[in-house]
Each structure stands twice: as C-alpha cells, then as structure tokens.
Coordinates of C-alpha atoms in Angstrom, one line a residue:
Chain U
X2 CA -21.0 -21.6 -23.1
X3 CA -18.3 -23.7 -24.6
X4 CA -18.4 -27.5 -24.5
X5 CA -17.2 -29.4 -21.5
X6 CA -13.8 -31.3 -22.1
X7 CA -14.0 -34.9 -22.3
X8 CA -13.7 -37.0 -19.1
X9 CA -10.0 -38.0 -19.7
X10 CA -9.0 -34.3 -20.2
X11 CA -11.1 -33.1 -17.3
X12 CA -9.3 -35.6 -15.1
X13 CA -5.8 -34.8 -16.4
X14 CA -6.4 -31.0 -15.9
X15 CA -7.8 -31.5 -12.4
X16 CA -4.8 -33.7 -11.6
X17 CA -2.6 -30.7 -12.9
X18 CA -4.0 -28.3 -10.7
X19 CA -4.0 -30.5 -7.6
X20 CA -0.3 -31.3 -8.4
X21 CA 0.5 -27.5 -8.8
X22 CA -0.9 -26.8 -5.3
X23 CA 0.8 -29.8 -3.6
X24 CA 4.2 -28.9 -5.3
X25 CA 3.8 -25.4 -3.7
X26 CA 2.8 -26.9 -0.2
X27 CA 5.6 -29.3 -0.4
X28 CA 8.2 -26.3 -1.3
X29 CA 9.2 -28.1 -4.4
X30 CA 9.5 -25.0 -6.3
X31 CA 11.7 -25.9 -9.2
X32 CA 9.3 -28.7 -10.0
X33 CA 6.4 -26.3 -9.6
X34 CA 7.8 -24.0 -11.9
X35 CA 7.8 -26.7 -14.7
X36 CA 4.0 -26.7 -14.8
X37 CA 3.9 -23.2 -16.1
X38 CA 4.1 -22.4 -19.8
X39 CA 7.1 -20.2 -21.1
X40 CA 4.5 -17.4 -21.8
X41 CA 3.1 -17.8 -18.4
X42 CA 0.9 -14.8 -17.1
X43 CA -0.5 -14.6 -13.6
X44 CA -2.7 -11.7 -12.5
X45 CA -4.5 -10.9 -9.2
X46 CA -6.3 -7.6 -9.6
X47 CA -7.0 -5.6 -6.4
X48 CA -10.9 -6.2 -5.5
X49 CA -12.8 -3.1 -5.0
X50 CA -16.3 -2.3 -3.2
X51 CA -18.7 -1.5 -6.1
X52 CA -22.3 -0.2 -5.9
X53 CA -25.1 -0.3 -8.5
X54 CA -27.5 2.5 -8.8
X55 CA -30.8 2.0 -7.1
X56 CA -33.1 0.1 -9.7
X57 CA -30.2 -1.6 -11.4
X58 CA -29.5 -5.3 -11.2
X59 CA -26.3 -6.7 -9.6
X60 CA -23.2 -6.5 -11.9
X61 CA -22.0 -9.8 -13.1
X62 CA -18.5 -10.6 -11.9
X63 CA -17.1 -10.0 -15.6
X64 CA -18.8 -6.6 -15.6
X65 CA -17.3 -5.8 -12.2
X66 CA -13.8 -6.9 -13.4
X67 CA -14.1 -4.4 -16.2
X68 CA -14.6 -1.5 -13.6
X69 CA -11.4 -2.2 -11.8
X70 CA -8.3 -0.1 -11.6
X71 CA -5.2 -1.6 -13.2
X72 CA -3.6 -2.3 -9.7
X73 CA -2.8 -6.0 -9.1
X74 CA -1.8 -7.7 -6.1
X75 CA 0.2 -10.2 -8.5
X76 CA 1.3 -9.8 -12.0
X77 CA 3.9 -12.2 -12.8
X78 CA 5.5 -13.6 -15.9
X79 CA 7.7 -16.8 -16.0
X80 CA 10.8 -14.5 -15.3
X81 CA 9.2 -13.1 -12.3
X82 CA 8.1 -16.5 -11.2
X83 CA 11.7 -17.7 -11.5
X84 CA 12.8 -14.6 -9.5
X85 CA 10.5 -15.7 -6.7
X86 CA 11.8 -19.3 -6.7
X87 CA 15.5 -18.1 -6.8
X88 CA 14.7 -15.8 -3.9
X89 CA 13.5 -18.7 -1.9
X90 CA 16.8 -20.7 -2.7
X91 CA 19.1 -18.0 -1.1
X92 CA 17.8 -19.3 2.3
X93 CA 17.5 -15.5 3.2
X94 CA 14.0 -14.7 2.3
X95 CA 13.0 -14.0 5.9
X96 CA 9.4 -14.0 5.4
X97 CA 9.6 -17.7 4.5
X98 CA 12.4 -18.6 6.8
X99 CA 11.3 -19.9 9.4
X100 CA 9.6 -22.0 7.0
X101 CA 6.1 -21.4 6.1
X102 CA 3.5 -24.4 6.2
X103 CA 0.7 -24.0 3.7
X104 CA -2.1 -26.0 2.5
X105 CA -4.1 -25.2 -0.8
X106 CA -7.5 -26.5 -1.2
X107 CA -8.7 -26.6 -4.8
X108 CA -12.2 -27.5 -5.8
X109 CA -15.0 -26.7 -8.2
X110 CA -12.9 -27.4 -11.2
X111 CA -14.8 -26.9 -14.5
X112 CA -12.9 -27.7 -17.8
X113 CA -14.1 -26.2 -21.2
X114 CA -12.6 -26.6 -24.6
X115 CA -11.5 -23.3 -25.8
X116 CA -11.7 -22.2 -29.4
X117 CA -8.3 -23.0 -30.2
X118 CA -7.4 -26.6 -30.3
X119 CA -5.6 -28.1 -27.5
X120 CA -6.5 -25.1 -25.2
X121 CA -8.9 -25.3 -22.3
X122 CA -10.5 -22.7 -20.2
X123 CA -10.5 -23.9 -16.5
X124 CA -12.5 -22.6 -13.6
X125 CA -11.6 -23.6 -10.0
X126 CA -11.8 -22.2 -6.5
X127 CA -8.8 -22.2 -4.2
X128 CA -8.3 -21.8 -0.5
X129 CA -4.9 -21.1 0.5
X130 CA -4.0 -21.6 4.4
X131 CA -0.8 -20.4 5.5
X132 CA 0.8 -20.7 9.0
X133 CA 4.2 -19.9 10.3
X134 CA 4.5 -19.5 14.1
X135 CA 2.7 -19.6 17.4
X136 CA -0.8 -20.3 16.0
X137 CA -0.7 -17.6 13.4
X138 CA -2.9 -18.6 10.4
X139 CA -4.0 -16.6 7.3
X140 CA -6.5 -17.7 4.8
X141 CA -6.8 -16.6 1.3
X142 CA -9.9 -17.7 -0.5
X143 CA -10.0 -17.1 -4.4
X144 CA -11.7 -18.0 -7.7
X145 CA -9.5 -18.7 -10.5
X146 CA -9.8 -18.8 -14.3
X147 CA -6.8 -20.6 -15.9
X148 CA -6.0 -21.2 -19.5
X149 CA -4.3 -24.7 -19.8
X150 CA -2.7 -25.6 -23.0
X151 CA -1.7 -29.1 -24.1
X152 CA 2.0 -29.2 -25.5
X153 CA 3.9 -32.3 -26.5
X154 CA 1.6 -34.5 -24.5
X155 CA 1.5 -32.7 -21.3
X156 CA -0.8 -29.8 -19.9
X157 CA 0.8 -26.6 -18.8
X158 CA -0.8 -23.5 -17.2
X159 CA -0.5 -20.4 -19.5
X160 CA -2.7 -18.0 -17.8
X161 CA -4.1 -17.6 -14.3
X162 CA -6.6 -14.9 -13.3
X163 CA -6.7 -15.1 -9.4
X164 CA -9.6 -13.4 -7.9
X165 CA -9.0 -13.0 -4.0
X166 CA -12.3 -12.7 -2.3
X167 CA -11.0 -9.8 0.0
X168 CA -10.2 -6.3 -0.6
X169 CA -7.7 -6.0 2.0
X170 CA -5.2 -9.0 2.1
X171 CA -4.1 -10.3 5.3
X172 CA -0.4 -9.7 5.8
X173 CA 2.2 -8.8 3.3
X174 CA 3.8 -12.0 3.1
X175 CA 2.5 -14.0 0.1
X176 CA 5.4 -15.1 -2.0
X177 CA 3.2 -17.7 -4.0
X178 CA -0.7 -17.3 -4.7
Chain Y
X27 CA 1.0 4.7 36.1
X28 CA 0.6 8.5 35.8
X29 CA 2.5 11.3 34.3
X30 CA 3.1 12.4 30.8
X31 CA 3.3 10.5 27.6
X32 CA 6.5 12.6 26.7
X33 CA 8.5 10.7 29.1
X34 CA 8.1 7.6 26.9
X35 CA 10.7 9.2 24.5
X36 CA 13.9 11.0 25.6
X37 CA 14.8 14.5 24.6
X38 CA 17.1 13.6 21.8
X39 CA 14.6 11.0 20.4
X40 CA 17.4 8.4 20.7
X41 CA 15.5 6.2 23.2
X42 CA 12.0 5.3 22.7
X43 CA 9.8 3.2 25.0
X44 CA 8.7 -0.1 23.7
X45 CA 5.3 0.9 24.9
X46 CA 4.9 2.9 21.7
X47 CA 4.6 -0.1 19.6
X48 CA 2.0 -2.2 21.4
X49 CA 0.3 -0.3 24.4
X50 CA -3.4 0.5 23.7
X51 CA -3.3 3.4 26.1
X52 CA -0.6 5.0 24.0
X53 CA -2.6 4.3 21.0
X54 CA -5.7 5.8 22.2
X55 CA -3.8 9.0 23.2
X56 CA -2.2 9.1 19.7
X57 CA -5.6 9.3 17.9
X58 CA -6.3 12.8 19.5
X59 CA -2.8 13.9 20.0
X60 CA -1.1 12.7 16.8
X61 CA -3.9 12.1 14.3
X62 CA -6.1 14.8 15.6
X63 CA -3.2 17.5 15.4
X64 CA -1.5 16.6 12.1
X65 CA -1.9 17.0 8.5
X66 CA -3.0 13.5 7.1
X67 CA -3.0 12.4 3.5
X68 CA -6.5 11.7 2.1
X69 CA -6.0 11.0 -1.7
X70 CA -4.6 12.2 -4.9
X71 CA -6.5 14.8 -6.9
X72 CA -6.3 12.4 -9.9
X73 CA -8.9 10.2 -8.0
X74 CA -11.5 13.1 -8.1
X75 CA -11.1 15.1 -11.3
X76 CA -14.7 15.9 -12.0
X77 CA -17.6 17.3 -9.8
X78 CA -19.3 14.7 -7.9
X79 CA -16.3 12.3 -8.0
X80 CA -15.7 10.9 -4.6
X81 CA -13.1 8.5 -2.9
X82 CA -13.9 6.7 0.4
X83 CA -10.6 7.2 2.6
X84 CA -9.4 7.3 6.1
X85 CA -7.9 9.7 8.7
X86 CA -6.6 8.0 11.8
X87 CA -9.5 5.7 12.8
X88 CA -12.2 7.6 10.9
X89 CA -13.8 6.8 7.6
X90 CA -13.8 9.8 5.3
X91 CA -15.5 10.8 2.1
X92 CA -13.3 12.9 0.0
X93 CA -15.4 14.6 -2.7
X94 CA -15.2 17.2 -5.3
X95 CA -18.3 19.6 -5.1
X96 CA -20.2 21.2 -8.1
X97 CA -18.1 24.3 -7.4
X98 CA -14.9 22.3 -8.2
X99 CA -13.7 22.5 -4.6
X100 CA -12.6 19.3 -2.9
X101 CA -14.0 18.8 0.5
X102 CA -13.7 16.0 3.1
X103 CA -16.4 14.8 5.5
X104 CA -16.7 12.1 8.3
X105 CA -18.3 9.3 6.6
X106 CA -21.3 9.1 9.2
X107 CA -24.8 10.0 8.9
X108 CA -25.7 12.5 11.5
X109 CA -28.9 10.6 12.6
X110 CA -27.6 7.1 13.5
X111 CA -24.1 7.3 12.4
X112 CA -24.0 4.9 9.5
X113 CA -21.5 5.2 6.9
X114 CA -23.4 6.9 3.9
X115 CA -20.6 6.1 1.5
X116 CA -19.9 2.4 1.3
X117 CA -18.4 2.0 -2.2
X118 CA -14.5 2.8 -2.7
X119 CA -14.9 5.5 -5.3
X120 CA -17.5 6.8 -7.9
X121 CA -19.4 9.7 -8.9
X122 CA -22.4 10.7 -7.0
X123 CA -25.0 13.7 -6.8
X124 CA -26.0 12.7 -3.3
X125 CA -25.4 10.2 -0.5
X126 CA -28.5 8.7 0.8
X127 CA -28.2 6.8 4.3
X128 CA -29.3 3.1 3.8
X129 CA -31.1 3.3 7.2
X130 CA -33.6 6.1 7.2
X131 CA -32.9 7.8 3.8
X132 CA -31.3 11.1 5.2
X133 CA -29.7 12.5 2.1
X134 CA -26.6 14.7 1.7
X135 CA -25.4 16.6 -1.2
X136 CA -21.8 16.7 -2.4
X137 CA -21.0 19.8 -0.4
X138 CA -22.1 17.8 2.8
X139 CA -25.3 19.7 3.4
X140 CA -28.4 17.7 4.6
X141 CA -30.7 18.0 1.9
X142 CA -33.7 15.7 2.6
X143 CA -35.4 13.7 5.4
X144 CA -38.3 11.5 4.6
X145 CA -41.7 12.9 5.6
X146 CA -40.1 15.9 7.2
X147 CA -43.3 17.7 8.0
X148 CA -44.9 14.7 9.6
X149 CA -41.8 13.2 11.4
X150 CA -40.7 16.6 13.0
X151 CA -43.8 18.7 13.3
X152 CA -41.8 21.3 15.3
X153 CA -39.1 21.4 12.6
X154 CA -35.8 20.2 12.0
X155 CA -33.0 22.7 11.4
X156 CA -31.2 20.8 8.6
X157 CA -28.7 23.6 8.2
X158 CA -27.1 22.4 11.3
X159 CA -27.0 18.7 10.5
X160 CA -24.8 18.6 7.6
X161 CA -21.9 16.0 7.3
X162 CA -19.2 16.9 9.8
X163 CA -16.5 18.5 7.7
X164 CA -12.6 17.9 8.1
X165 CA -11.4 21.3 9.6
X166 CA -8.8 22.2 6.8
X167 CA -8.0 20.9 3.4
X168 CA -4.9 21.6 1.3
X169 CA -3.3 20.5 -1.9
X170 CA 0.3 20.1 -2.5
X171 CA 1.0 19.1 -6.2
X172 CA -1.7 16.9 -6.2
X173 CA -1.4 15.3 -2.8
X174 CA -4.6 16.2 -1.0
X175 CA -4.1 16.5 2.8
X176 CA -6.7 17.4 5.6
X177 CA -6.6 18.1 9.3
X178 CA -9.1 17.7 12.1
X179 CA -7.2 20.6 14.0
X180 CA -9.0 24.1 13.4
X181 CA -5.7 25.7 14.5
X182 CA -3.2 23.8 12.4
X183 CA -0.4 25.7 10.6
X184 CA -0.8 25.9 6.9
X185 CA 0.3 22.7 5.0
X186 CA 3.1 24.6 3.2
X187 CA 4.6 25.5 6.7
X188 CA 4.0 22.0 8.0
X189 CA 5.9 20.5 5.2
X190 CA 8.6 23.2 5.2
X191 CA 11.8 21.9 3.5
X192 CA 10.0 18.5 2.8
X193 CA 8.2 20.1 0.0
X194 CA 11.5 20.8 -1.6
X195 CA 12.5 17.1 -1.6
X196 CA 8.8 15.9 -2.4
X197 CA 9.0 17.9 -5.6
X198 CA 11.8 16.2 -7.0
X199 CA 9.4 13.4 -7.6
X200 CA 6.0 15.2 -7.8
X201 CA 7.1 17.8 -10.5
X202 CA 9.7 15.9 -12.6
X203 CA 7.3 15.9 -15.5
X204 CA 4.7 18.0 -17.1
X205 CA 1.3 17.8 -15.3
X206 CA 2.8 16.2 -12.2
X207 CA 1.7 12.9 -11.1
X208 CA -1.4 10.6 -11.1
X209 CA -2.4 7.3 -9.3
X210 CA -3.2 4.1 -11.1
X211 CA -5.0 2.2 -8.3
X212 CA -4.7 1.4 -4.6
X213 CA -3.7 -1.8 -2.7
X214 CA -4.7 -2.4 0.8
X215 CA -3.4 -5.1 3.4
X216 CA -3.3 -5.6 7.0
X217 CA -0.3 -6.2 9.1
X218 CA 0.2 -7.1 12.7
X219 CA 2.4 -4.1 13.5
X220 CA 1.9 -0.7 15.0
X221 CA 1.2 2.0 12.6
X222 CA 4.7 3.9 13.3
X223 CA 6.8 1.0 11.8
X224 CA 6.0 1.6 8.3
X225 CA 6.4 5.4 8.9
X226 CA 9.7 5.1 10.8
X227 CA 11.2 2.5 8.4
X228 CA 10.3 4.6 5.4
X229 CA 11.7 7.8 6.9
X230 CA 15.2 6.5 6.5
X231 CA 16.0 3.2 7.7
X232 CA 18.4 2.4 4.9
X233 CA 20.5 0.2 7.1
X234 CA 18.1 -2.6 7.1
X235 CA 18.2 -2.8 3.4
X236 CA 21.5 -5.0 2.6
X237 CA 20.5 -7.6 5.3
X238 CA 16.7 -7.8 5.3
X239 CA 16.3 -7.5 1.5
X240 CA 19.3 -9.5 0.6
X241 CA 17.5 -12.4 -0.9
X242 CA 15.9 -10.3 -3.7
X243 CA 19.2 -8.6 -4.4
X244 CA 20.9 -11.8 -4.7
X245 CA 18.1 -13.1 -6.8
X246 CA 18.1 -10.1 -9.0
X247 CA 21.7 -9.4 -9.8
X248 CA 23.8 -9.3 -6.5
X249 CA 24.1 -7.2 -3.4
X250 CA 26.7 -4.8 -5.2
X251 CA 24.4 -3.6 -8.1
X252 CA 23.9 0.1 -8.5
X253 CA 20.2 -0.1 -7.7
X254 CA 21.3 -0.9 -4.1
X255 CA 24.8 0.9 -3.9
X256 CA 23.3 4.3 -5.2
X257 CA 21.2 4.5 -2.1
X258 CA 23.1 2.7 0.5
X259 CA 26.6 4.1 -0.3
X260 CA 25.9 7.2 -2.2
X261 CA 22.6 8.4 -0.8
X262 CA 22.0 10.6 2.2
X263 CA 19.5 10.7 4.9
X264 CA 17.8 14.1 5.6
X265 CA 15.7 15.0 8.6
X266 CA 13.4 17.9 8.4
X267 CA 11.6 19.9 11.1
X268 CA 8.1 18.8 12.2
X269 CA 9.2 15.1 12.2
X270 CA 9.6 14.5 8.3
X271 CA 12.5 12.9 6.6
X272 CA 13.7 11.2 3.4
X273 CA 16.3 9.3 1.9
X274 CA 17.8 11.3 -1.1
X275 CA 19.8 9.5 -3.9
X276 CA 21.0 10.1 -7.5
X277 CA 18.2 9.5 -10.0
X278 CA 20.5 8.9 -13.1
X279 CA 22.5 6.2 -11.9
X280 CA 23.0 3.6 -14.6
X281 CA 21.0 0.5 -14.3
X282 CA 19.1 1.9 -11.2
X283 CA 16.4 -0.7 -11.7
X284 CA 16.7 -4.1 -10.0
X285 CA 17.9 -6.6 -12.6
X286 CA 14.5 -8.4 -12.4
X287 CA 11.9 -8.7 -15.1
X288 CA 11.4 -7.7 -18.5
X289 CA 14.4 -5.6 -19.9
X290 CA 12.2 -3.6 -22.2
X291 CA 10.4 -2.3 -19.0
X292 CA 13.6 -1.0 -17.7
X293 CA 14.2 0.8 -21.1
X294 CA 10.7 2.4 -21.1
X295 CA 11.5 3.9 -17.6
X296 CA 14.9 5.2 -18.5
X297 CA 13.5 6.6 -21.8
X298 CA 11.0 8.6 -19.7
X299 CA 13.6 9.9 -17.5
X300 CA 15.7 10.9 -20.5
X301 CA 12.7 12.5 -22.3
X302 CA 12.1 14.9 -19.6
X303 CA 15.5 15.8 -18.4
X304 CA 15.3 19.3 -19.9
X305 CA 12.0 19.8 -18.2
X306 CA 13.5 18.9 -14.6
X307 CA 16.5 21.3 -15.2
X308 CA 14.0 24.0 -16.0
X309 CA 11.4 23.4 -13.2
X310 CA 13.6 21.7 -10.5
X311 CA 17.1 23.2 -11.1
X312 CA 20.5 21.6 -12.2
X313 CA 20.8 19.8 -8.6
X314 CA 17.3 18.5 -8.0
X315 CA 17.2 17.5 -11.6
X316 CA 19.1 14.2 -10.9
X317 CA 17.8 13.6 -7.4
X318 CA 15.1 11.2 -6.3
X319 CA 13.6 9.9 -3.0
X320 CA 14.0 6.1 -2.4
X321 CA 12.0 6.6 0.6
X322 CA 10.6 9.5 2.7
X323 CA 8.0 10.0 5.4
X324 CA 5.7 13.0 6.2
X325 CA 4.7 12.9 9.8
X326 CA 2.8 11.0 11.1
X327 CA 2.0 8.3 8.5
X328 CA 2.3 9.3 5.0
X329 CA 5.2 7.9 2.9
X330 CA 6.5 7.9 -0.7
X331 CA 8.9 5.4 -2.2
X332 CA 10.0 7.3 -5.2
X333 CA 12.0 4.6 -7.0
X334 CA 9.1 2.0 -6.6
X335 CA 6.4 4.5 -7.8
X336 CA 4.2 4.5 -4.6
X337 CA 2.6 6.6 -2.0
X338 CA 1.2 5.0 1.1
X339 CA -0.4 5.5 4.4
X340 CA -0.2 3.4 7.5
X341 CA -3.5 3.5 9.0
X342 CA -4.0 2.8 12.7
X343 CA -6.4 0.0 13.3
X344 CA -5.1 -0.8 16.9
X345 CA -1.8 -0.7 18.9
X346 CA -0.9 -3.9 17.2
X347 CA -2.6 -3.7 13.7
X348 CA -2.1 -1.6 10.8
X349 CA -4.0 -1.4 7.5
X350 CA -1.5 -0.3 4.7
X351 CA -3.0 1.7 1.7
X352 CA -0.5 1.9 -1.1
X353 CA -1.3 3.9 -4.3
X354 CA 0.6 3.3 -7.6
X355 CA 2.0 6.7 -8.5
X356 CA 3.2 7.7 -12.0
X357 CA 4.0 10.8 -14.0
X358 CA 1.1 11.9 -15.7
X359 CA 3.0 12.7 -18.9
X360 CA 4.6 9.2 -19.1
X361 CA 3.6 7.3 -22.2
X362 CA 1.6 4.0 -21.6
X363 CA 4.6 1.7 -22.0
X364 CA 6.4 3.5 -19.2
X365 CA 3.4 3.8 -16.9
X366 CA 2.9 0.1 -17.3
X367 CA 6.5 -0.5 -16.6
X368 CA 6.5 1.6 -13.3
X369 CA 3.2 -0.1 -12.2
X370 CA 4.8 -3.6 -12.7
X371 CA 8.1 -2.7 -11.2
X372 CA 6.0 -1.5 -8.1
X373 CA 3.9 -4.5 -7.9
X374 CA 6.9 -7.0 -8.0
X375 CA 8.8 -5.2 -5.2
X376 CA 6.2 -3.6 -3.0
X377 CA 2.5 -4.4 -2.0
X378 CA 1.4 -7.4 -0.4
X379 CA 2.8 -9.6 -3.3
X380 CA 6.0 -7.6 -3.6
X381 CA 9.4 -9.2 -2.6
X382 CA 10.7 -6.2 -0.6
X383 CA 7.4 -5.5 1.1
X384 CA 7.3 -9.0 2.4
X385 CA 10.7 -8.8 4.1
X386 CA 9.5 -5.4 5.7
X387 CA 6.2 -6.7 6.9
X388 CA 8.0 -9.5 8.7
X389 CA 10.2 -6.9 10.5
X390 CA 7.5 -4.7 11.4
X391 CA 5.5 -7.5 13.1
X392 CA 8.7 -8.5 14.9
X393 CA 9.1 -5.0 16.4
X394 CA 5.6 -5.2 17.8
X395 CA 6.2 -8.8 19.1
X396 CA 9.0 -7.4 21.0
X397 CA 7.0 -4.7 22.6
X398 CA 4.2 -6.9 24.1
X399 CA 6.0 -8.6 27.0
X400 CA 5.3 -7.4 30.5
X401 CA 9.1 -7.4 31.4
X402 CA 10.5 -6.5 27.7
X403 CA 8.2 -3.4 27.4
X404 CA 10.0 -1.9 30.3
X405 CA 12.9 -1.7 28.0
X406 CA 13.6 1.1 25.3
X407 CA 14.4 0.8 21.6
X408 CA 17.8 2.3 20.6
X409 CA 17.9 5.0 18.0
X410 CA 21.5 6.1 18.6
X411 CA 23.0 5.3 15.2
X412 CA 25.0 8.2 13.9
X413 CA 24.2 10.6 16.7
X414 CA 25.8 13.9 16.2
X415 CA 27.0 13.0 12.7
X416 CA 24.2 14.9 10.6
X417 CA 24.1 18.6 10.3
X418 CA 23.7 21.4 7.6
X419 CA 24.8 20.8 4.0
X420 CA 26.0 23.2 1.4
X421 CA 23.1 22.3 -1.3
X422 CA 20.4 20.3 0.6
X423 CA 18.2 21.8 2.9
X424 CA 17.4 20.1 6.4
X425 CA 19.9 18.1 8.7
X426 CA 22.0 15.8 6.3
X427 CA 23.8 12.7 7.2
X428 CA 24.8 9.3 6.0
X429 CA 22.3 6.6 5.3
X430 CA 23.7 4.5 8.4
X431 CA 22.2 7.0 10.7
X432 CA 19.0 7.2 12.6
X433 CA 18.8 10.9 12.7
X434 CA 15.6 11.1 10.6
X435 CA 13.8 8.6 13.0
X436 CA 15.0 10.5 15.9
X437 CA 13.5 13.7 14.5
X438 CA 10.3 11.6 13.9
X439 CA 10.1 10.7 17.6
X440 CA 10.9 14.2 18.8
X441 CA 7.8 15.5 17.0
X442 CA 5.8 12.5 18.4
X443 CA 7.1 13.5 22.0
X444 CA 6.1 17.2 21.5
X445 CA 2.5 16.4 20.4
X446 CA 2.0 13.6 23.2
X447 CA 3.3 16.0 25.9
X448 CA -0.1 17.4 26.1
X449 CA -1.6 14.0 26.8
X450 CA -1.8 12.6 30.3
X451 CA -1.6 9.0 31.1

C-alpha cells in the first residue's frame, strides 16, 4: 500500500471530485471538461456474474476485473468527452431535453501518492441519481479509481475506472457517468 | 373483450393497435404464440468454443443454459432444476463438467442428463428414474454462420427456411472475412418499453434518424456527411417473408464513419475492409462485396447493426419493460487494432452509454407511454408510409423500397398477426 497523501493534497483532490460532480449536476459542461487532462481516459467495464469453484476463496475485485470481457459501458477519451458536451450544446439531444436533473453523491475518498511525482491514486464511491419526468428516477452506484495529476498548480483527472455495481444498467440514457 | 388477437393488426400490417405496446394480456399471449413458435437467438458460437463451455442466456421469459457438450455439440436447456426449479447455472459464462443445484445438490452433466441425487438409495427406496429427469432441452437448435438459434416449437420449420432470403443479407456481414465473426463481450440494460420497439425500429425505421439523432450528427460533422446520407438517401429497405427485414447500404462509401473520435481508428476500419475486398468478391460476389446492413431484424427480436458492430436481442420482461442484450461483433480475422476500433466505435454510438442508443431508448419508452392510456389505447399506430412503393428488384431479393417507407414494419406486424391469430383473448 502506498503512502497516504498529505492533508492539504487530500483536501484539494476531494474538492476536485466534489466540484467535478457539481459541475455536471449544474449542467456546466464546458467548465466540467476543463477538469479533465488532455490525455483523459474513462473506462466503465461491463460487470459480470462470476463464481469460484467450491473450496476456493472469493476473488478479490482486482482478480475479478482481470476476468471480464473487453466490453465497456463507457470508454471515452477527451475527444469523445468533447463530443458528448457538443451534442448537449445543440439543444437537440432528446434524451437530455427536457432537461435531466441529477445529483451525484461522492464519498469514501482516499488519496495515495503514486510512484510518479505529482500523481495520485484516488479511490471514491459515487451514487448518481437521475430524474427527468413524472417521478422517474434511476440510481447508478459505482466504485471509482482515478489517477489525478498535478499540473501547473492545479489538479486534473487523467484516468477514471468507473465500476458500476449492476450488471444490467437501468435505462439507456446516461450521457455522463 | 373476446375475439382474436389478430384483430389488433389489419391485414396489410399498416394499422397496429396500441395494445401491442403496453397490454399485459397481449404480452402473455405473445410468450406462447410468438416466443414459443419462432427461432430465437441464443448466442454466438465464439462464446462456447470448447467442450464444457457454457453461456447463460435467455429465450423469451426463460433463463437458458447454452452449452457445448463433450461430443462437441451445442445444446440448450431450461436453466431450472427438475426438483425445485432453481437456476442451476448462476454465472454468466464459464466452463463446467457439471451443474450442481445449490439447494439439494441434484447434479446435471453437460448433455443435460441428471447424473446424481444425494443419498439416492436412502431417499428414494423405490427408485428414481433419473433418465426421465434430465434438464428440459430446447426442442431445436441451429447455427447460421456462427449465430446460434433455438426454438421451443417441436414443429418449427428449419432455420434456413425460416430465414429465407434474410440469410443472403445477413451473410453480407457475417461472411465478409475469413473465419466469419466473433463476439468481444455483451452489454445489458433495461428500458421502459415494449420488446417490439427495438425490433421494429431496427428492421428499417430509417426515417427517425435525421431528426432523432441530429444532435450527434451535428456534433460529429453535420447532417449531410456520407455516414448519414449513404443510408438515408442511397440505402434501401428490404422486407423478407416471415417478418424479417433490413436496411441495405453501400459499404465502401468514403468516410462512412461518423466524424467522431480518433482518426487512426477509422483508418484501421477502412484498412480492414480494403484488406478483404478480394475475399468478399470471391465469397459474396461482386454485388454483395460492397453491401452492408446498417440495421436488420430477424423476427421476432434479434437485430444486427452492421455499421456499429453489434448483434442484439430485445428480451421481453413485461409489456412495458425490456432487457436489451447487445453483443460486440467483429470479424474474427481482423487485426487487434481493427477489433479495438470496431469495439470503441460501437461503444460511443450504441449501448447504454452510446449517443445514438440514448436517443432511441427515449423514443421506445415514449411509444409505450402513448399506449398506456385507457382512451389513447383505443387508437391505432399508423404504418402507412410508402404503401405500395416497394416491390421486386432486379438484383436484390425480397421486397425492396426506399428508406422512408414502413414496408419492413408492415411485414413484421403481418407475421405477428399470423402467429397471434391462434390465440384467443
């Protein structure tokens, strides 16, 4: 296990994650995009139902991830993130118009210094609530592992592994994680 | 209300009762009359390459085990113990010599036979005829170029007759490179809609594209780019007997990819098509060499989106709820860069995070909302676009018409009507 980051870094990165969630919830998409590194990568692998043979201990989650197929629910780079934002800007993305109301709750934030200077492994949990009309509400809980880097005095998210809890996603309308 | 379900669709298939999209009585009858009497897609042979390989799948409302036996044959069974009915296969995929029920440890071999019951001589002193208590098999199985279908109907016609000319079109995609296709994984998601909506949309509803999907087209290079016009303006819709249909378009259009994402990925895809051009000419002929299937549906609920590298099934959960299963399908011979490019292109456009799928899901739910009201459900939906405009074609089999025509959907609902005419309300 790597060393925990100092309290100041921990606080700054927590604030980054909260701000990132809030900017999406407030539909400030262009500002949200600025929190992502130029080489940003998001992946959200499809979760599968696995079994261990009788007599074997449960797989760790890392072992589980190695067994998954290459299929992802999301696999975005910065260009695709930009595409998602630009699509919103047309006012013709019908699955987000009428407007979606969302609330992302971020917690369990752990920050560890990575091997490379100025780079941090960040663990967090996220619960994304989404509502659009007539009491409709979907909930998307996920565990996340980010790599956050310090560049020119600010922190940017360079990588996100987004592990949905469910194997069957509710709805086909998620524009952003 | 009494009568026949076939009264819910007119003879031409051009008027369809809204009750087809939200009525549980219609849904219950469909499980027997449609899902019980059709060929249903179970999985791809690349998911079960070796003896003992299994995949947990669905047919209609049933959980099914698809498994390759030690003799190499692929079989399918209801995923249900004969003793108390528990699912005996609870993981998505794997390799197993036997399936053990978690409740009382009844044990089944990969050929479905019941092999073991604990303490049998003590528990059943008068004997237990295990030979009659194997897993319930799916009546018929067939494989079309790697696509494995099954049917519950012991009297179903052979798959090749069922597909008919549809096979000619499917092969444009399935046989365009040596070794055929393979799947890279499966996405699943639920939508509040009737299961027929994905099927009827993907059978040839091109006319929603320029409006429904305009946000992505504008974000990715404009509504007039070849990726759009090659289908909308230059494609055709083809209705095939038994309720199948497809959209056919030219494959070698320049810039057939939406202008979104990494340009090197588009190059990997074009390079793949160039590499196997001679193979396509030899195996598919000069015409089919350059045809592909933007969308197609095999009745009742299997679809392929050729340009977006997916095969999918709309599984019926209830009249108003559907579980989509969407496999990423690539040519087996493609090099790793091309496979990755196909996979990523699929993921950004289709599946629950895909920017085209999200528009579609919104529409499919809306169709169901419009069918729920006590007054509105007395009305029909209108499928009259392009009435009489389709017909025989010099080179293409089936009934061919332009893309702003609903003849493929009319064919789909005529088939539905035929099957449902045996059910009584």
